[in-house]
Each structure stands twice: as C-alpha cells, then as structure tokens.
CSV table of C-alpha atoms (C1' of nucleotides) in Angstrom, one decimal:
chain,number,residue,atom,x,y,z
A,15,MET,CA,67.9,146.0,92.1
A,16,THR,CA,70.8,143.7,93.0
A,17,GLY,CA,73.6,146.0,94.2
A,18,THR,CA,75.2,149.4,93.8
A,19,ARG,CA,78.1,149.8,91.5
A,20,TRP,CA,80.4,151.5,94.0
A,21,LEU,CA,83.3,153.7,93.0
A,22,ASP,CA,86.6,151.9,92.9
A,23,ASP,CA,89.8,153.5,94.2
A,24,LEU,CA,90.6,155.4,91.0
A,25,GLU,CA,87.1,156.6,90.5
A,26,MET,CA,86.8,157.7,94.1
A,27,ALA,CA,90.1,159.5,93.7
A,28,ALA,CA,88.8,161.3,90.6
A,29,TRP,CA,85.6,162.4,92.3
A,30,THR,CA,87.2,163.6,95.5
A,31,ALA,CA,90.0,165.4,93.6
A,32,TYR,CA,87.5,167.0,91.4
A,33,LEU,CA,85.3,168.1,94.3
A,34,THR,CA,88.2,169.5,96.4
A,35,ALA,CA,89.8,171.3,93.5
A,36,SER,CA,86.6,172.8,92.2
A,37,HIS,CA,85.6,174.1,95.6
A,38,LEU,CA,89.1,175.6,96.1
A,39,LEU,CA,89.2,177.1,92.7
A,40,GLU,CA,85.8,178.7,93.1
A,41,ARG,CA,86.9,180.1,96.4
A,42,ARG,CA,90.0,181.7,95.0
A,43,VAL,CA,88.3,183.2,92.1
A,44,GLU,CA,85.7,184.6,94.4
A,45,GLU,CA,88.3,186.1,96.7
A,46,GLN,CA,90.2,187.7,93.9
A,47,LEU,CA,87.1,189.3,92.3
A,48,LYS,CA,85.8,190.5,95.6
A,49,ALA,CA,89.1,192.0,96.6
A,50,ASP,CA,90.0,193.6,93.3
A,51,ALA,CA,86.7,194.7,91.9
A,52,GLY,CA,84.0,194.2,94.6
A,53,LEU,CA,82.3,191.7,92.4
A,54,THR,CA,80.9,188.2,92.9
A,55,HIS,CA,82.0,185.5,90.5
A,56,ALA,CA,78.3,185.2,89.5
A,57,GLN,CA,78.3,188.9,88.8
A,58,TYR,CA,81.4,188.7,86.7
A,59,GLU,CA,80.1,185.9,84.7
A,60,ILE,CA,77.0,187.9,83.9
A,61,LEU,CA,79.0,190.9,82.8
A,62,ALA,CA,81.2,188.7,80.7
A,63,ARG,CA,78.3,187.0,79.0
A,64,LEU,CA,76.6,190.3,78.2
A,65,SER,CA,79.8,191.7,76.9
A,66,ALA,CA,80.1,188.8,74.4
A,67,ALA,CA,76.5,189.0,73.3
A,68,PRO,CA,75.2,190.8,70.2
A,69,ASP,CA,74.4,194.4,71.1
A,70,ARG,CA,75.6,193.6,74.7
A,71,ARG,CA,72.2,192.4,75.7
A,72,LEU,CA,70.5,189.2,76.5
A,73,ARG,CA,67.1,188.0,77.6
A,74,MET,CA,66.9,187.1,81.3
A,75,THR,CA,66.1,183.5,80.6
A,76,GLU,CA,68.8,183.1,78.1
A,77,LEU,CA,71.3,184.6,80.5
A,78,ALA,CA,70.2,182.5,83.4
A,79,HIS,CA,70.6,179.4,81.2
A,80,GLY,CA,74.1,180.6,80.2
A,81,VAL,CA,75.5,181.3,83.7
A,82,VAL,CA,73.6,178.4,85.2
A,83,VAL,CA,71.6,180.1,87.9
A,84,SER,CA,68.0,180.1,88.9
A,85,LYS,CA,65.6,182.6,87.5
A,86,SER,CA,65.2,184.3,90.9
A,87,GLY,CA,68.9,184.3,91.4
A,88,LEU,CA,69.4,186.2,88.2
A,89,THR,CA,66.7,188.7,89.0
A,90,TYR,CA,68.5,189.4,92.3
A,91,GLN,CA,71.9,189.8,90.7
A,92,ILE,CA,70.7,191.9,87.8
A,93,GLY,CA,69.2,194.1,90.5
A,94,GLN,CA,72.5,194.4,92.2
A,95,LEU,CA,74.3,195.2,89.0
A,96,GLU,CA,71.7,197.8,88.2
A,97,LYS,CA,72.3,199.5,91.5
A,98,MET,CA,76.0,199.6,90.6
A,99,GLY,CA,75.2,201.1,87.2
A,100,LEU,CA,76.8,198.3,85.3
A,101,VAL,CA,73.7,196.9,83.8
A,102,GLU,CA,70.3,198.3,82.7
A,103,ARG,CA,67.0,196.6,82.1
A,104,ALA,CA,65.2,197.2,78.8
A,105,THR,CA,61.9,196.0,77.5
A,106,CYS,CA,62.0,193.3,74.9
A,107,PRO,CA,60.7,194.6,71.6
A,108,SER,CA,59.4,191.2,70.3
A,109,ASP,CA,57.9,189.9,73.5
A,110,ASP,CA,56.2,192.0,76.2
A,111,ARG,CA,56.9,189.5,78.8
A,112,GLY,CA,60.5,189.6,78.2
A,113,VAL,CA,63.2,191.7,79.8
A,114,LEU,CA,66.6,192.5,78.3
A,115,ALA,CA,69.7,192.9,80.5
A,116,VAL,CA,71.9,195.4,78.8
A,117,LEU,CA,75.6,196.1,79.7
A,118,THR,CA,76.1,199.8,80.2
A,119,ASP,CA,79.3,201.7,79.3
A,120,ARG,CA,80.3,201.7,82.9
A,121,GLY,CA,79.7,197.9,82.9
A,122,THR,CA,82.1,197.6,80.0
A,123,GLU,CA,84.7,199.7,81.7
A,124,CYS,CA,84.4,197.7,84.9
A,125,LEU,CA,84.8,194.5,83.0
A,126,GLU,CA,87.9,195.8,81.1
A,127,ARG,CA,89.4,196.9,84.3
A,128,THR,CA,88.7,193.6,86.1
A,129,ALA,CA,89.4,191.1,83.4
A,130,PRO,CA,93.2,191.1,83.6
A,131,GLY,CA,93.3,190.1,87.3
A,132,HIS,CA,90.7,187.5,86.8
A,133,VAL,CA,92.4,185.9,83.8
A,134,THR,CA,95.6,185.8,85.8
A,135,VAL,CA,94.0,183.8,88.6
A,136,VAL,CA,92.3,181.5,86.1
A,137,ARG,CA,95.7,180.9,84.4
A,138,GLU,CA,97.6,180.3,87.6
A,139,LEU,CA,95.0,177.9,89.1
A,140,LEU,CA,93.9,176.0,86.0
A,141,ILE,CA,94.8,176.8,82.5
A,142,ASP,CA,98.6,177.1,82.8
A,143,LEU,CA,98.7,173.9,84.8
A,144,LEU,CA,97.4,171.9,81.7
A,145,THR,CA,99.3,170.5,78.8
A,146,PRO,CA,97.7,171.0,75.4
A,147,ASP,CA,96.5,167.4,75.5
A,148,GLU,CA,95.0,167.9,78.9
A,149,LEU,CA,93.3,171.1,77.8
A,150,GLU,CA,91.6,169.2,75.0
A,151,THR,CA,90.6,166.5,77.4
A,152,VAL,CA,89.0,169.0,79.8
A,153,ILE,CA,87.0,170.6,76.9
A,154,ARG,CA,85.8,167.2,75.7
A,155,VAL,CA,85.0,165.8,79.1
A,156,MET,CA,83.2,168.9,80.4
A,157,ASN,CA,81.1,169.2,77.3
A,158,ARG,CA,80.0,165.6,77.8
A,159,VAL,CA,79.1,166.4,81.4
A,160,GLU,CA,77.2,169.5,80.4
A,161,THR,CA,75.2,167.4,77.9
A,162,ALA,CA,74.5,164.7,80.4
A,163,ALA,CA,73.5,167.2,83.1
A,164,ARG,CA,71.2,169.2,80.9
A,165,ALA,CA,69.4,166.1,79.6
A,166,GLY,CA,65.7,166.4,80.4
A,167,THR,CA,65.6,169.7,82.2
A,168,ARG,CA,64.9,173.3,81.8
A,169,THR,CA,66.8,176.6,82.3
A,170,PRO,CA,68.0,176.0,85.8
B,28,MET,CA,103.2,195.5,83.2
B,29,THR,CA,103.0,195.3,79.5
B,30,GLY,CA,99.9,193.3,78.7
B,31,THR,CA,97.6,190.6,79.8
B,32,ARG,CA,98.0,187.1,78.4
B,33,TRP,CA,94.4,186.6,77.4
B,34,LEU,CA,92.9,183.2,76.9
B,35,ASP,CA,92.9,181.9,73.4
B,36,ASP,CA,89.9,180.1,71.9
B,37,LEU,CA,90.8,176.7,73.2
B,38,GLU,CA,91.7,178.0,76.7
B,39,MET,CA,88.5,180.0,76.8
B,40,ALA,CA,86.5,176.9,75.7
B,41,ALA,CA,88.1,174.9,78.5
B,42,TRP,CA,87.3,177.5,81.1
B,43,THR,CA,83.7,178.1,80.1
B,44,ALA,CA,83.1,174.4,79.6
B,45,TYR,CA,84.5,173.7,83.0
B,46,LEU,CA,82.4,176.5,84.6
B,47,THR,CA,79.2,175.4,83.0
B,48,ALA,CA,79.7,171.7,83.7
B,49,SER,CA,80.7,172.2,87.3
B,50,HIS,CA,77.7,174.4,88.1
B,51,LEU,CA,75.3,172.0,86.4
B,52,LEU,CA,76.9,169.0,88.1
B,53,GLU,CA,76.7,170.6,91.5
B,54,ARG,CA,73.1,171.5,90.9
B,55,ARG,CA,72.1,168.0,90.0
B,56,VAL,CA,73.9,166.4,92.9
B,57,GLU,CA,72.3,168.9,95.2
B,58,GLU,CA,68.8,168.1,93.7
B,59,GLN,CA,69.2,164.4,94.1
B,60,LEU,CA,70.4,164.5,97.7
B,61,LYS,CA,67.8,167.0,98.7
B,62,ALA,CA,65.0,165.0,97.1
B,63,ASP,CA,66.1,161.5,98.2
B,64,ALA,CA,67.6,162.2,101.6
B,65,GLY,CA,66.8,165.8,102.6
B,66,LEU,CA,70.5,166.5,102.7
B,67,THR,CA,72.7,169.2,101.3
B,68,HIS,CA,75.7,168.2,99.3
B,69,ALA,CA,77.9,169.9,102.0
B,70,GLN,CA,76.1,167.8,104.6
B,71,TYR,CA,76.7,164.6,102.7
B,72,GLU,CA,80.3,165.4,102.2
B,73,ILE,CA,80.7,165.9,106.0
B,74,LEU,CA,79.0,162.5,106.7
B,75,ALA,CA,81.2,160.8,104.1
B,76,ARG,CA,84.4,162.2,105.5
B,77,LEU,CA,83.5,161.3,109.0
B,78,SER,CA,82.5,157.8,107.9
B,79,ALA,CA,86.0,157.3,106.4
B,80,ALA,CA,87.8,158.7,109.4
B,81,PRO,CA,89.4,156.6,112.1
B,82,ASP,CA,86.8,156.1,114.9
B,83,ARG,CA,84.3,158.0,112.7
B,84,ARG,CA,85.4,161.4,114.2
B,85,LEU,CA,87.4,164.4,113.1
B,86,ARG,CA,88.5,167.7,114.6
B,87,MET,CA,86.4,170.6,113.3
B,88,THR,CA,89.4,172.3,111.7
B,89,GLU,CA,90.5,169.2,109.9
B,90,LEU,CA,87.0,168.5,108.7
B,91,ALA,CA,86.6,172.1,107.4
B,92,HIS,CA,89.9,171.7,105.6
B,93,GLY,CA,88.8,168.5,104.0
B,94,VAL,CA,85.4,169.6,102.7
B,95,VAL,CA,86.7,173.0,101.9
B,96,VAL,CA,84.3,175.2,103.8
B,97,SER,CA,84.8,178.1,106.2
B,98,LYS,CA,85.0,177.5,109.9
B,99,SER,CA,81.7,179.2,110.5
B,100,GLY,CA,80.1,177.3,107.7
B,101,LEU,CA,81.2,174.1,109.3
B,102,THR,CA,79.9,175.1,112.7
B,103,TYR,CA,76.5,175.8,111.2
B,104,GLN,CA,76.3,172.5,109.3
B,105,ILE,CA,77.5,170.4,112.3
B,106,GLY,CA,74.7,172.2,114.2
B,107,GLN,CA,72.2,171.1,111.6
B,108,LEU,CA,73.4,167.5,111.5
B,109,GLU,CA,73.3,167.4,115.3
B,110,LYS,CA,69.7,168.5,115.2
B,111,MET,CA,69.0,165.6,112.8
B,112,GLY,CA,70.8,163.2,115.2
B,113,LEU,CA,73.4,162.2,112.5
B,114,VAL,CA,76.4,163.8,114.2
B,115,GLU,CA,77.4,164.5,117.8
B,116,ARG,CA,80.0,166.8,119.3
B,117,ALA,CA,82.6,165.5,121.6
B,118,THR,CA,85.4,167.2,123.5
B,119,CYS,CA,88.8,166.6,122.3
B,120,PRO,CA,90.9,164.7,124.8
B,121,SER,CA,94.3,166.1,123.8
B,122,ASP,CA,93.2,169.7,123.4
B,123,ASP,CA,90.6,171.5,125.4
B,124,ARG,CA,90.0,174.0,122.7
B,125,GLY,CA,89.2,171.3,120.2
B,126,VAL,CA,85.8,169.8,119.3
B,127,LEU,CA,85.4,166.5,117.7
B,128,ALA,CA,82.5,165.9,115.2
B,129,VAL,CA,81.5,162.2,115.6
B,130,LEU,CA,79.2,160.3,113.3
B,131,THR,CA,76.4,158.6,115.2
B,132,ASP,CA,74.9,155.2,114.3
B,133,ARG,CA,71.9,157.0,112.8
B,134,GLY,CA,74.4,159.0,110.8
B,135,THR,CA,76.0,155.9,109.5
B,136,GLU,CA,72.6,154.4,108.6
B,137,CYS,CA,71.6,157.6,106.8
B,138,LEU,CA,74.8,157.5,104.8
B,139,GLU,CA,74.3,153.9,103.9
B,140,ARG,CA,70.8,154.6,102.8
B,141,THR,CA,71.8,157.6,100.8
B,142,ALA,CA,75.0,156.6,99.2
B,143,PRO,CA,73.6,154.4,96.4
B,144,GLY,CA,71.5,157.1,94.9
B,145,HIS,CA,74.3,159.6,95.2
B,146,VAL,CA,76.8,157.3,93.6
B,147,THR,CA,74.4,156.7,90.7
B,148,VAL,CA,74.2,160.4,89.9
B,149,VAL,CA,78.0,160.8,90.2
B,150,ARG,CA,78.4,158.0,87.8
B,151,GLU,CA,75.8,159.2,85.3
B,152,LEU,CA,77.1,162.7,85.2
B,153,LEU,CA,80.8,162.2,85.5
B,154,ILE,CA,82.5,159.0,86.2
B,155,ASP,CA,80.8,156.8,83.6
B,156,LEU,CA,81.4,159.5,80.9
B,157,LEU,CA,85.2,159.1,81.2
B,158,THR,CA,87.5,156.6,79.6
B,159,PRO,CA,90.2,155.2,81.8
B,160,ASP,CA,92.7,157.6,80.4
B,161,GLU,CA,90.5,160.5,81.0
B,162,LEU,CA,89.9,159.4,84.5
B,163,GLU,CA,93.6,159.4,85.1
B,164,THR,CA,93.9,162.9,83.6
B,165,VAL,CA,91.2,164.2,85.8
B,166,ILE,CA,92.9,162.9,88.9
B,167,ARG,CA,96.3,164.3,87.8
B,168,VAL,CA,95.0,167.7,86.8
B,169,MET,CA,92.7,168.2,89.8
B,170,ASN,CA,95.4,167.3,92.2
B,171,ARG,CA,97.6,169.9,90.5
B,172,VAL,CA,94.8,172.5,90.9
B,173,GLU,CA,94.4,171.6,94.5
B,174,THR,CA,98.1,172.1,95.2
B,175,ALA,CA,98.1,175.4,93.4
B,176,ALA,CA,95.0,176.7,95.1
B,177,ARG,CA,96.2,175.7,98.5
B,178,ALA,CA,99.6,177.4,98.1
B,179,GLY,CA,100.0,179.9,100.8
B,180,THR,CA,96.7,179.8,102.7
B,181,ARG,CA,95.0,178.3,105.6
B,182,THR,CA,92.0,176.1,106.1
B,183,PRO,CA,89.5,178.0,104.0
C,28,DG,C1',106.5,179.9,135.5
C,29,DT,C1',105.0,183.7,132.6
C,30,DG,C1',103.7,186.5,128.9
C,31,DG,C1',102.8,187.0,124.2
C,32,DA,C1',101.8,184.9,119.8
C,33,DG,C1',99.2,181.8,117.5
C,34,DT,C1',95.0,178.2,117.3
C,35,DT,C1',90.4,176.8,117.9
C,36,DG,C1',85.7,177.0,117.6
C,37,DT,C1',81.5,180.0,118.0
C,38,DT,C1',78.6,184.1,117.3
C,39,DC,C1',77.0,187.7,114.6
C,40,DA,C1',75.3,190.5,110.6
C,41,DA,C1',75.2,190.7,105.8
C,42,DA,C1',74.9,188.7,101.3
C,43,DT,C1',73.5,185.2,98.2
C,44,DT,C1',70.9,181.4,96.6
C,45,DC,C1',66.9,178.5,95.7
C,46,DG,C1',62.0,176.9,95.0
C,47,DA,C1',57.2,177.9,95.1
C,48,DA,C1',53.7,181.0,94.2
C,49,DC,C1',52.2,184.6,91.5
C,50,DA,C1',50.9,188.1,87.6
C,51,DT,C1',51.3,188.8,83.0
C,52,DA,C1',51.8,187.7,78.2
C,53,DT,C1',52.2,184.5,74.1
C,54,DC,C1',50.4,180.9,71.2
C,55,DG,C1',47.8,177.1,69.0
C,56,DG,C1',43.5,174.6,68.2
C,57,DG,C1',38.7,174.8,67.9
D,18,DC,C1',38.0,185.2,68.1
D,19,DC,C1',38.8,182.9,72.4
D,20,DC,C1',40.5,179.6,75.9
D,21,DG,C1',43.6,176.6,78.0
D,22,DA,C1',48.4,175.4,78.1
D,23,DT,C1',53.1,177.5,78.3
D,24,DA,C1',56.5,180.7,79.0
D,25,DT,C1',58.6,184.8,81.4
D,26,DG,C1',60.1,187.5,85.3
D,27,DT,C1',59.4,189.0,89.9
D,28,DT,C1',58.4,188.5,94.8
D,29,DC,C1',58.6,186.1,99.0
D,30,DG,C1',60.4,183.2,102.8
D,31,DA,C1',63.7,180.0,104.2
D,32,DA,C1',68.3,178.1,104.1
D,33,DT,C1',73.1,178.5,103.6
D,34,DT,C1',77.6,180.7,103.4
D,35,DT,C1',81.1,183.9,104.5
D,36,DG,C1',84.4,187.1,107.1
D,37,DA,C1',85.2,189.7,111.2
D,38,DA,C1',85.1,189.9,116.0
D,39,DC,C1',85.4,187.3,120.1
D,40,DA,C1',86.6,184.0,124.1
D,41,DA,C1',89.2,180.2,125.5
D,42,DC,C1',93.1,177.6,125.2
D,43,DT,C1',98.1,175.9,123.9
D,44,DC,C1',102.8,176.6,123.3
D,45,DC,C1',107.3,178.5,123.2
D,46,DA,C1',111.0,181.5,124.6
D,47,DC,C1',112.6,183.7,128.2
DNA sequence: GTGGAGTTGTTCAAATTCGAACATATCGGG
DNA sequence: CCCGATATGTTCGAATTTGAACAACTCCAC
C-alpha cells in the first residue's frame, strides 16, 4: 500500500467531538440511572427492550444482539436483574437450548418509575439540542454506521 | 410535575440508533486495536492525546479530562502503558503534587505503527459514511452535547 | 506566616465486561 | 436413523473501570 488517508482537520474534529461527547453522555446517563434507580445503563436498556417485546420476553441471543453486549455479559446482567426480581428466566418452548428473559411485574413497575428521569436526561443532553433536520441526520447517519459495523459479524 | 415529555417516534429512533451505533462502533474499534496492536481504545486515546500535546506531555488531570476517564482509571492505564514502555511519569516542575505523563520514543513508534489501521476503521465505520454536510452536523451537534454534558461538573 | 479550603494523584474494594472453553441441543445430508 | 456442523447459554479467569477514602501539596485571606 502507498499511504494512509489521514483525517483532515474537519474529519478529525468530527471524530474527537463524537468520542468526547459520547463518553460524556454515557457517563451522565449512567450517573443518573445509578443515583435515581440503582440501575446500570445496560440494565435499563435490557428492561426497556423487554418491555417493548411481544409478551415482554426475548431470547437471550436476540436480546444480546439488541443491546449490543456479549453473550456472557448478558448472562451476567440477567443474573443481576433476576436477583432484583425484575426479570425471570423461562425455558423456551420451541427450542430446548433456548432461554427466555421475561420482564416481571416488578420489572415493569421499576421501568415506569425510572423512565421519566432517564428521558429527561436524554432530552437535556441530546434530543432537545437537535433541530428537526439534525434529528433526521442523526437517524440516517447512525443507521448507516450500524449497517457498516454489523457487516460480516455475529451477535456481539 | 404534571407529566413527562416522552420521546416521539423520531426522537426514539434517533436515540436507539445512536445507542446501537455507538456501542457497535466502540466494539469494532476496540477489536481492531486489540488485534493489531494489543492496545485498548482508552490506551490509544491516551497515546494520541500525548502525541499532540506540547512536548508530548500532559498533567494527569488534564489528560483525564481530555479522554473523559476517571482519575483512578487514568492512574491505572498510565501504569499499564508504563509497563509497556510507551509512557513515563515525570514530576511536574511547577507543582509538586502534579505528575506529568510523557510519551516515550517507543510510545511514538507504537502510535505511528498503529495509527493507519485505526484510521482505516474509523473511516470505514464513520467518517467515509458521511457527506460533507453531515460531517459538519456531527461536529456541531457533538460539540453542543459536550457543552451540555460538562455543564456543572469536574474532570470526570 | 499560618490555618483552612481546595487540588492532585494514588490506593482500595466492588462491579462490570469480554473472550475462550464448555455442555447441550438442533438440523440437514447420507 | 445417525453424525458432523452449528447454534445457544453458561462458566471461568483476566482485564478494566469507577467512586470513596486517603496523603501530600498549593493557595488565599487573615
């Protein structure tokens, strides 16, 4: 190969701005959830996904794919949420290997109690900072990133 | 308070797309760096920041602020990089409490060796997916997020 | 100067994450 | 029907990260 296509000033600005902002945003969301609900962001995402799923349940693999976490990472977190009584494990009817993570009633309550504060932070630190056009751009761009980043890999 | 301003469909789409994409992107960058250079993304960011700093050195606090990591997290990582011979600690001339993290020659070499592969991934999964307009939007938006997320806090 | 308030960096324990190895179960071709 | 190739979840050990507690130092008002 001849040479690397380095990032020019604008491209570098975009990458560093993205990195810094995403780290900070993640940190703040984490802080808020821990303080107000004793939950990790990962745990909240799991509860939210389950809540939106048909019958409030999902296969482990599907859930891991959705929240973008490793299989072992999900096993661990489901274990934690089970201890808290927010999630239960059920055997999968159609596949004996499978395990279903099921949101309990307490899990639903916890989510309903926690969601307002969470949404507030997400608005303050991202959504309400965007014009409608920018919102569309974020959706478009991030979907492109997802597609590119998922190309040629599995669940992780 | 009366009620929560929930996220409408577009806003929700933006948030979930952002979350998914950022998790995946981080994962891929991490994979590439680990495989090609045995480095963590956090470690690479530290090397890059030091490389761009005057005299290739920065105060611990300043560095922690830049890469958005906790003080203790930085202490740990600088320890790791020191073991690898990529960074050294120096006492701060102007402040006896201070510690300077200094990029070594080996650190510079490591960075030069590693940067091309890293830039390639960053291009493939983000930069090259953006039109010039979108690039500008990302910079603008992410800087806004940074400002909002830093409002009223310290280094973390 | 001096004392108290604030900074700076490290140490410590706890929590989370990942990948690799593993046991179990499904599925398609012969 | 049966075997190898895949897929699914869990377990394990190692690495990383965080916040709180701590020790050392600076700085300002008095």
